[in-house]
PDB file of C-alpha atoms in Angstrom:
ATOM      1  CA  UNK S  18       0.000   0.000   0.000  1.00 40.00           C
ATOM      2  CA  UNK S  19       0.842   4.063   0.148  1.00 48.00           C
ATOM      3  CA  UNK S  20       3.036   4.086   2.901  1.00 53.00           C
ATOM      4  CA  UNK S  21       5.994   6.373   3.559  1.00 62.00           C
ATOM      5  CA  UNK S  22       7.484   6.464   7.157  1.00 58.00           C
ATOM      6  CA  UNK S  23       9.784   8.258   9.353  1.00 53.00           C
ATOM      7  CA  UNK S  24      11.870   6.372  12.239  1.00 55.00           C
ATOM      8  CA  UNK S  25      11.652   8.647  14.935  1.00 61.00           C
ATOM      9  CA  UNK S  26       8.752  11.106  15.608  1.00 88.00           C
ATOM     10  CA  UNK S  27      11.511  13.341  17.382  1.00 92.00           C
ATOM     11  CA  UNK S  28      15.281  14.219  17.174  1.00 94.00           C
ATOM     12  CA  UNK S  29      17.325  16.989  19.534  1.00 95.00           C
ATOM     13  CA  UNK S  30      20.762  17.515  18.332  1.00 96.00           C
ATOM     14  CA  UNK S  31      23.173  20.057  19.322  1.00 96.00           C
ATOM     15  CA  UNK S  32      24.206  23.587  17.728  1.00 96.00           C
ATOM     16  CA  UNK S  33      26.948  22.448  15.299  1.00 96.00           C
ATOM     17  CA  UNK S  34      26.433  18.661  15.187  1.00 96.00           C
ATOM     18  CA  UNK S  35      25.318  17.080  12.071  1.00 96.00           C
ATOM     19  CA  UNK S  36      22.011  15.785  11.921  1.00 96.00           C
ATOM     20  CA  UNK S  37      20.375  12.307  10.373  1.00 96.00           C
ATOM     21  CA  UNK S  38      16.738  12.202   9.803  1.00 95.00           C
ATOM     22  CA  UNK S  39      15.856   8.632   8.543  1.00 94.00           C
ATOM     23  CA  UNK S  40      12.463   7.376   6.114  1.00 93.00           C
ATOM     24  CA  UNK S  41      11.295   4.329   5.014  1.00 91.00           C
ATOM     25  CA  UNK S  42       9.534   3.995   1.876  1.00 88.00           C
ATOM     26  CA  UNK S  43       7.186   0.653   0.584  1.00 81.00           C
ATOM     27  CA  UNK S  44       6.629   1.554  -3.174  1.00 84.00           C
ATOM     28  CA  UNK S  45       9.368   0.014  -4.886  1.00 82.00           C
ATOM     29  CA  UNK S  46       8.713   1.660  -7.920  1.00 84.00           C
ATOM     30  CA  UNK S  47       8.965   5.050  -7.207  1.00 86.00           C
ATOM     31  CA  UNK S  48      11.589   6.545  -8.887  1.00 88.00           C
ATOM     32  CA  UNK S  49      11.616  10.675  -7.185  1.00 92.00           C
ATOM     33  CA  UNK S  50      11.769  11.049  -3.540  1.00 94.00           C
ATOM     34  CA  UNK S  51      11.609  14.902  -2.334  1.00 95.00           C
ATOM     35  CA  UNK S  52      12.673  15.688   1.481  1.00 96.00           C
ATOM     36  CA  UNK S  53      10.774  19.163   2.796  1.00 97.00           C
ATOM     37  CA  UNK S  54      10.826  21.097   5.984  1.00 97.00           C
ATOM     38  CA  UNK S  55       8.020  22.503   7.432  1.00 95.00           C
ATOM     39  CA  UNK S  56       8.597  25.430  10.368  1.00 94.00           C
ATOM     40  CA  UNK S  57       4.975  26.298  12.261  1.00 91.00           C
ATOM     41  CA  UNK S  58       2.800  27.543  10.626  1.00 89.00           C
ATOM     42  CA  UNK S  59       4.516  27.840   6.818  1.00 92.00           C
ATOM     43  CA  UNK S  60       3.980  25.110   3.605  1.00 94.00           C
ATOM     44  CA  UNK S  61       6.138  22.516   3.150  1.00 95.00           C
ATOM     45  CA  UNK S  62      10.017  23.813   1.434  1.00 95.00           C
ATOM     46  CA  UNK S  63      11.859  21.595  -0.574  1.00 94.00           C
ATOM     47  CA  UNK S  64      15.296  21.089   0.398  1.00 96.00           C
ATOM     48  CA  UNK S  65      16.563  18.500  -1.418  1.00 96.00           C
ATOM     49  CA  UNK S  66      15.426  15.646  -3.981  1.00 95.00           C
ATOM     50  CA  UNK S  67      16.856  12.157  -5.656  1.00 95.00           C
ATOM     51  CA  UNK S  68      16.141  10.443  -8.131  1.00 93.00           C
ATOM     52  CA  UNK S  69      16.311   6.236  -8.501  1.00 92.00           C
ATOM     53  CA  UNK S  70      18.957   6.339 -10.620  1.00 93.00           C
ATOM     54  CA  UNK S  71      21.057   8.192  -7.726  1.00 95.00           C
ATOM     55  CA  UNK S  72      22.204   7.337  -4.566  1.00 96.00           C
ATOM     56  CA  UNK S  73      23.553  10.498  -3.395  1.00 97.00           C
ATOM     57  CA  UNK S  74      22.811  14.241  -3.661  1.00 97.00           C
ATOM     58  CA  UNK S  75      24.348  16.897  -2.157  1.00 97.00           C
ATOM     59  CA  UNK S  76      23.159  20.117  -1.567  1.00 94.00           C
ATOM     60  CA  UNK S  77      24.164  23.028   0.802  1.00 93.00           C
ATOM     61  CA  UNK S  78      24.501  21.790   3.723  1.00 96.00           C
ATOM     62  CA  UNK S  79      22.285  19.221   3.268  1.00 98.00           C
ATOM     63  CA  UNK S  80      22.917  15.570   1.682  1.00 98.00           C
ATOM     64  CA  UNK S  81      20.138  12.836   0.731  1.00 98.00           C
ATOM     65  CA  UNK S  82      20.761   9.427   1.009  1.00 97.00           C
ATOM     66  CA  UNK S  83      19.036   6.476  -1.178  1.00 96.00           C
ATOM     67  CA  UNK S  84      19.236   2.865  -0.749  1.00 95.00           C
ATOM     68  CA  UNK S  85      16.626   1.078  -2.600  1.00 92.00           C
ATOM     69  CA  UNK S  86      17.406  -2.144  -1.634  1.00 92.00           C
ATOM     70  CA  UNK S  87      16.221  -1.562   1.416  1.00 92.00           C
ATOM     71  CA  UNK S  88      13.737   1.176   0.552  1.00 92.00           C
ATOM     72  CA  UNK S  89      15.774   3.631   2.724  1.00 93.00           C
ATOM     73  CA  UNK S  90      16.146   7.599   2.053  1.00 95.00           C
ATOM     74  CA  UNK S  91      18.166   9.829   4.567  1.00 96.00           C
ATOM     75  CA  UNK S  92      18.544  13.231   5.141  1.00 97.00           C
ATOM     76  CA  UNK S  93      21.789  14.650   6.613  1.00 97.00           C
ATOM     77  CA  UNK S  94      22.148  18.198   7.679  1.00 97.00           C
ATOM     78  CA  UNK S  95      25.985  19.393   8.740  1.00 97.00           C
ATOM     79  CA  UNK S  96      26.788  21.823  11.029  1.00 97.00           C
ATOM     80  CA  UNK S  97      22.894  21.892  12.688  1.00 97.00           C
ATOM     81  CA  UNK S  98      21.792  25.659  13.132  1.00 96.00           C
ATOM     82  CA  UNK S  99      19.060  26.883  15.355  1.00 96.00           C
ATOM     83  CA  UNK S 100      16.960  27.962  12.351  1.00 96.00           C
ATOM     84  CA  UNK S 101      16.956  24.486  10.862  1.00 97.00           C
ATOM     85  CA  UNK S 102      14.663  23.284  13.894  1.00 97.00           C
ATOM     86  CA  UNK S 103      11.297  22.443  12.044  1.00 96.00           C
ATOM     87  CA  UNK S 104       9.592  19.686  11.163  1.00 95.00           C
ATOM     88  CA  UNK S 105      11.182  17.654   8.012  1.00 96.00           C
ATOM     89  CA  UNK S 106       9.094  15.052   5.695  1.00 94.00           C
ATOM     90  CA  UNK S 107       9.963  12.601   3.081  1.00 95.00           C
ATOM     91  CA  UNK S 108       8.118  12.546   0.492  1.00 94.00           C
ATOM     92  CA  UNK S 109       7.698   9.835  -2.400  1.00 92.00           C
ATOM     93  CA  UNK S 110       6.567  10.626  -6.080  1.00 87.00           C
ATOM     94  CA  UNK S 111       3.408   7.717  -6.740  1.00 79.00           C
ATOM     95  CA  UNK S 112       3.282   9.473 -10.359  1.00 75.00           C
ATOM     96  CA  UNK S 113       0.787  12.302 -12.284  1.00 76.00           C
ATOM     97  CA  UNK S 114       2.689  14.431  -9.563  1.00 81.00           C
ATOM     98  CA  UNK S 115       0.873  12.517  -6.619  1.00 88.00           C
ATOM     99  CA  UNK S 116       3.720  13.244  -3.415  1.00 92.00           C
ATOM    100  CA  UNK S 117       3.160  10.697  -0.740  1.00 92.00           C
ATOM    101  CA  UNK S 118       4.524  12.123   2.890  1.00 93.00           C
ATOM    102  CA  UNK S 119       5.868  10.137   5.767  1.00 90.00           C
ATOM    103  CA  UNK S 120       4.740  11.350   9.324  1.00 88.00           C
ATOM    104  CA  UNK S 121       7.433  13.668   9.970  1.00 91.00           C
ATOM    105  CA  UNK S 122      10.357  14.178  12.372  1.00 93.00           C
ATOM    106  CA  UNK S 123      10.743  17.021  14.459  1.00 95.00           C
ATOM    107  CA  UNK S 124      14.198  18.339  14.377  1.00 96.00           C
ATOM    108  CA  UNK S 125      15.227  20.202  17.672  1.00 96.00           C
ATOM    109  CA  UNK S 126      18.752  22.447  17.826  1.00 96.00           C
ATOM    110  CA  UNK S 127      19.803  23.198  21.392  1.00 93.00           C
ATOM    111  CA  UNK S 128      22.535  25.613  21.679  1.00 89.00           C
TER     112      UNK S 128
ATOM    113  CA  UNK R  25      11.649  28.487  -6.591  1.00 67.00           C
ATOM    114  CA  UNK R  26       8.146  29.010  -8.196  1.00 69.00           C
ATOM    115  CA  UNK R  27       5.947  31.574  -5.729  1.00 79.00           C
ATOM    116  CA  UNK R  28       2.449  30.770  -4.497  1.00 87.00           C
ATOM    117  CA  UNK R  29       0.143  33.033  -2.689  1.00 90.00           C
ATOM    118  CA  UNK R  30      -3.263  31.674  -1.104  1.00 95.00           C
ATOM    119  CA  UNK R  31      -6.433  33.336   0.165  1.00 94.00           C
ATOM    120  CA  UNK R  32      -7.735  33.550   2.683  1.00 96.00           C
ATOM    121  CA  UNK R  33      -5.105  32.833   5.411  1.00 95.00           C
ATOM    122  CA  UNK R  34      -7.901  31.324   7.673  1.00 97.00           C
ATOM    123  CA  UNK R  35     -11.080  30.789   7.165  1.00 97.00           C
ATOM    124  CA  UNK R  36     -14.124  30.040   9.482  1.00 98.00           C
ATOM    125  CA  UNK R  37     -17.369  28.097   8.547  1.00 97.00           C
ATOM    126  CA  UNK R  38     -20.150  27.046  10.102  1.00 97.00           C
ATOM    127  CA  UNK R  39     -20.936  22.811   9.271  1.00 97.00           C
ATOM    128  CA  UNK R  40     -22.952  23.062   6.339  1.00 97.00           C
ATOM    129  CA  UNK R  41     -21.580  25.765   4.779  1.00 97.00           C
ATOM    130  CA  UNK R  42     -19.527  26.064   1.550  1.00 97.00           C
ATOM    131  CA  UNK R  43     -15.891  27.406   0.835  1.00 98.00           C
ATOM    132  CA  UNK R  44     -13.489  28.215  -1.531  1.00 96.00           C
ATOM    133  CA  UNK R  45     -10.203  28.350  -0.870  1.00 97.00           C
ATOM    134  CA  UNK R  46      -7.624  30.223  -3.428  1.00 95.00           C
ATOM    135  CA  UNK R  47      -4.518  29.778  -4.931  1.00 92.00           C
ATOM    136  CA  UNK R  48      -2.391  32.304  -6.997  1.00 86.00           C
ATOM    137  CA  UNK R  49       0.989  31.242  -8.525  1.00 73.00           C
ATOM    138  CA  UNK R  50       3.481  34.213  -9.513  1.00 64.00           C
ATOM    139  CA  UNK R  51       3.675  33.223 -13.137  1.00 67.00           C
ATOM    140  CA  UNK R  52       2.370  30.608 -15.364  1.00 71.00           C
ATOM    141  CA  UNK R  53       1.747  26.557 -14.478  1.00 73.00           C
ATOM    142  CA  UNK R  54       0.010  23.985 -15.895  1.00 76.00           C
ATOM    143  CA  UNK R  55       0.337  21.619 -12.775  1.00 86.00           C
ATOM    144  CA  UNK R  56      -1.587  22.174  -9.630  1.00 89.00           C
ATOM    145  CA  UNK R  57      -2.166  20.246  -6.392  1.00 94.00           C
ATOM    146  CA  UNK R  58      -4.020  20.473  -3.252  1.00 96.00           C
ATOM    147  CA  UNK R  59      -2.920  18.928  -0.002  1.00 97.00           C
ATOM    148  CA  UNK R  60      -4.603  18.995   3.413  1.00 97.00           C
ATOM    149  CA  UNK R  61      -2.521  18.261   6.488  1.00 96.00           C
ATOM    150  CA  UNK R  62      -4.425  17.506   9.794  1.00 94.00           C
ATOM    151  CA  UNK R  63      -3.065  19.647  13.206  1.00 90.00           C
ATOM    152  CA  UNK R  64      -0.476  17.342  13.770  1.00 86.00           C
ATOM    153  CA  UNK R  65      -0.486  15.210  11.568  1.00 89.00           C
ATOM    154  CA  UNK R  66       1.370  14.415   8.243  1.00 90.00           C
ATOM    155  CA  UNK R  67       0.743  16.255   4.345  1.00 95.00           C
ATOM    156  CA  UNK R  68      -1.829  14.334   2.562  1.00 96.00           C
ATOM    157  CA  UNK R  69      -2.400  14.956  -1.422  1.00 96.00           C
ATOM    158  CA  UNK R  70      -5.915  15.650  -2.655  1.00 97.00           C
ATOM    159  CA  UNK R  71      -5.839  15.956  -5.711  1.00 96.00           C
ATOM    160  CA  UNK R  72      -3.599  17.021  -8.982  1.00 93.00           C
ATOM    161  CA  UNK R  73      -4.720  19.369 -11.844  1.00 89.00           C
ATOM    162  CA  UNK R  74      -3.311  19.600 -15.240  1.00 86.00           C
ATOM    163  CA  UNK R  75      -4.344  21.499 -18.091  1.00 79.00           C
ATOM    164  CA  UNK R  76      -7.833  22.424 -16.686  1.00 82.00           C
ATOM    165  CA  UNK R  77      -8.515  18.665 -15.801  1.00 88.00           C
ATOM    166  CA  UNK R  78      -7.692  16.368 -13.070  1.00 93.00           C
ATOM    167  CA  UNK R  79      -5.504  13.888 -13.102  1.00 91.00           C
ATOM    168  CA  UNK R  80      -5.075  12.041 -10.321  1.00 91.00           C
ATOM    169  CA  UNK R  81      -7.419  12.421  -7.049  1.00 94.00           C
ATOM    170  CA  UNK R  82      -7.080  10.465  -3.518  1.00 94.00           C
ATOM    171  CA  UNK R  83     -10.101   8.655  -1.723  1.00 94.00           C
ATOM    172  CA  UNK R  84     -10.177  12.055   0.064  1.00 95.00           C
ATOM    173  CA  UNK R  85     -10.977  14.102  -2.679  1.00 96.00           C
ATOM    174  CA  UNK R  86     -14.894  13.048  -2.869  1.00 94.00           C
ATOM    175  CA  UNK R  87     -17.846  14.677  -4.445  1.00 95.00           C
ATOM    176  CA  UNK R  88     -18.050  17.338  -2.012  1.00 96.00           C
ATOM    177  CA  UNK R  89     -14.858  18.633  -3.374  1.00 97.00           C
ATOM    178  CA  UNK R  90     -14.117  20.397  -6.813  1.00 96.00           C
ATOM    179  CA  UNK R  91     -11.347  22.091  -8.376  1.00 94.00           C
ATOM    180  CA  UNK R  92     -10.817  24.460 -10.710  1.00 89.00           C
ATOM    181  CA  UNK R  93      -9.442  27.527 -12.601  1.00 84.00           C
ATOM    182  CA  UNK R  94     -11.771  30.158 -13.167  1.00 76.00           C
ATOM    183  CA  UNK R  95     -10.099  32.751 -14.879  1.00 75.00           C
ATOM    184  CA  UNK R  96      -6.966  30.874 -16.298  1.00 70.00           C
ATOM    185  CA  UNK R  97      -4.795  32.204 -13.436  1.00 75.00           C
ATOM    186  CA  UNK R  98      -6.671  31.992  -9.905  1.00 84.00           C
ATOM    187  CA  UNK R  99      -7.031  27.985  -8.965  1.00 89.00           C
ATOM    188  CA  UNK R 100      -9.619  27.159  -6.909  1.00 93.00           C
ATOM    189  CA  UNK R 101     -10.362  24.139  -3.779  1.00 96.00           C
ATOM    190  CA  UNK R 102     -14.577  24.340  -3.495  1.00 97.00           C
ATOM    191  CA  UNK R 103     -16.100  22.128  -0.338  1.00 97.00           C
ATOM    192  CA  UNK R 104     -19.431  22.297  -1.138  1.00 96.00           C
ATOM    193  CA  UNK R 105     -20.934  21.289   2.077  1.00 95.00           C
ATOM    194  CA  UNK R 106     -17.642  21.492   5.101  1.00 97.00           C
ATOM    195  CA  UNK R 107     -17.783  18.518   8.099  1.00 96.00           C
ATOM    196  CA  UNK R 108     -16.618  19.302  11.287  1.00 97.00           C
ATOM    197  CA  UNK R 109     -13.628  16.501   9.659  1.00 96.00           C
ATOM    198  CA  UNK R 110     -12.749  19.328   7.094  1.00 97.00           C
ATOM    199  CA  UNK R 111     -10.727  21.811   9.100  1.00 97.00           C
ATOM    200  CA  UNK R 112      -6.899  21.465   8.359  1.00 97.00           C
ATOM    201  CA  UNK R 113      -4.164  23.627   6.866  1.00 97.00           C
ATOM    202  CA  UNK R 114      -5.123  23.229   2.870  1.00 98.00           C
ATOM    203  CA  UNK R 115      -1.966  23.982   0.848  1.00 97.00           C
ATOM    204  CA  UNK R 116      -1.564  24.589  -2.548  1.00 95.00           C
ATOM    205  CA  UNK R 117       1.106  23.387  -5.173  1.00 94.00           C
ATOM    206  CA  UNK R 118       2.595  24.243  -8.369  1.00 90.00           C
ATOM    207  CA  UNK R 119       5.091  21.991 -10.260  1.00 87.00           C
ATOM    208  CA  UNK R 120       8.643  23.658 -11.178  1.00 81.00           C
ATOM    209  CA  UNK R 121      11.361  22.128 -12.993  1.00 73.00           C
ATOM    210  CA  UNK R 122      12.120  18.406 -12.385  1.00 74.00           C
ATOM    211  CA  UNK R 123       9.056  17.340 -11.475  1.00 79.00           C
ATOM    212  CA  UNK R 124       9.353  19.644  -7.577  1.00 87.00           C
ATOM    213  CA  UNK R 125       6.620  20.688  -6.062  1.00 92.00           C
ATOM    214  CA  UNK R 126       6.679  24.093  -4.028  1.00 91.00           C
ATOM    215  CA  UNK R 127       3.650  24.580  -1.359  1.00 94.00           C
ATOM    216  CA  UNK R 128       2.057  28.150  -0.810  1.00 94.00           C
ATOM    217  CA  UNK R 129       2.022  29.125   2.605  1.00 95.00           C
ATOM    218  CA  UNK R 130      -1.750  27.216   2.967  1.00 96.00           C
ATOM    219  CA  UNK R 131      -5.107  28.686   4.177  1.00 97.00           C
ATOM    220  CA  UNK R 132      -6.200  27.850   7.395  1.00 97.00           C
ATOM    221  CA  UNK R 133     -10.023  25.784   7.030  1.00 98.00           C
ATOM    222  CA  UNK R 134     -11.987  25.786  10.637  1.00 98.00           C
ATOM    223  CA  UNK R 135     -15.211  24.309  10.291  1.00 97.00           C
ATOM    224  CA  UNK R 136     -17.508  24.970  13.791  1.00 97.00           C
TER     225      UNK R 136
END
């Protein structure tokens, strides 16, 4: 079935640590896979996306990790800032632009 | 990144009543989406518009709901009859380049 989840509802990481927000996905045949953080209150902003055919994007700051054998995406922020507390969701393409979002894990920054 | 305005910001209803919620990119689209997200809870899609039809619509997206785009710029989520069930954060999406989506800032839908 539609099913994209997160592995931890919550994660607190300190000012300047790197941070690793994991999501498991069940559709096999997806082939786009969007990550998006969401501060209170605001839409959804894309941070970062991969294709199938990748296994690794980088971005500022921010890298995405794919592992379709075992359905796995990660997203890994360096340096962790105070404003990059927010809530981040994966997301999974099901096609004709349908975006399928796991439950979302709350990023906390204490300084 | 694509921009997106919606209207209103929040919106209040009494059960029964309809609403229309609006959607305004910057510049021109041809793809469109609605999503609803719960308080709390995670983004769920409604429904995807393309060249004034839809495309694809989730078990959500029932006959209470319509979509469309009324003057070829302004695109439009109608409830024709809101449930109590109905208040969320409704956000609307336009496609950029490489298939991204980029959310508006989403209307706020309480039904009393």
């Amino acid at each position: 079935g539609e099913s994209v989840g997160l592995h931890l509802p919550t994660l607190s990481v300190q000012e300047g640590d790197n941070s690793i927000i994991n999501c498991a996905y069940s559709n096999s045949a997806s082939d786009y896979f969007i990550w998006y953080k969401q501060e209170s209150g605001k839409g959804p902003q894309f941070i970062i996306d991969i294709r199938s055919n990748m296994d690794k994007r980088q971005g500022q700051r921010v890298t995405v990790l794919l592992n379709k054998t075992v359905k796995h995406l990660s997203l890994q922020i360096a340096a962790t800032q105070p404003g990059d507390s927010a809530v981040y969701f994966c997301a999974e393409n099901f096609g004709l632009g349908k975006l399928i979002f796991g439950q979302g894990t709350t990023l906390q920054v204490k300084p | 990144e694509p921009e997106v305005t919606q209207t209103p910001s929040h919106q209040v209803t009494q059960m029964g009543q309809e609403v229309i919620l609006r959607c305004v990119p910057i510049s021109n689209h041809l793809y469109f989406y609605w999503y609803r997200q719960i308080l709390g809870q995670k983004v769920e899609f409604l429904v995807s518009f393309y060249n004034n039809e839809i495309s694809e619509k989730s078990e959500i997206f029932d006959d209470q709901f319509s979509v469309e785009r009324p003057d070829g710029s302004n695109f439009t989520l109608k409830i024709r009859s809101t449930k109590l069930e109905d208040s969320a954060m409704y956000f609307c999406a336009i496609q950029g380049s490489q298939d991204t989506q980029y959310f508006g800032p989403g209307t706020r839908l309480t039904v009393l």
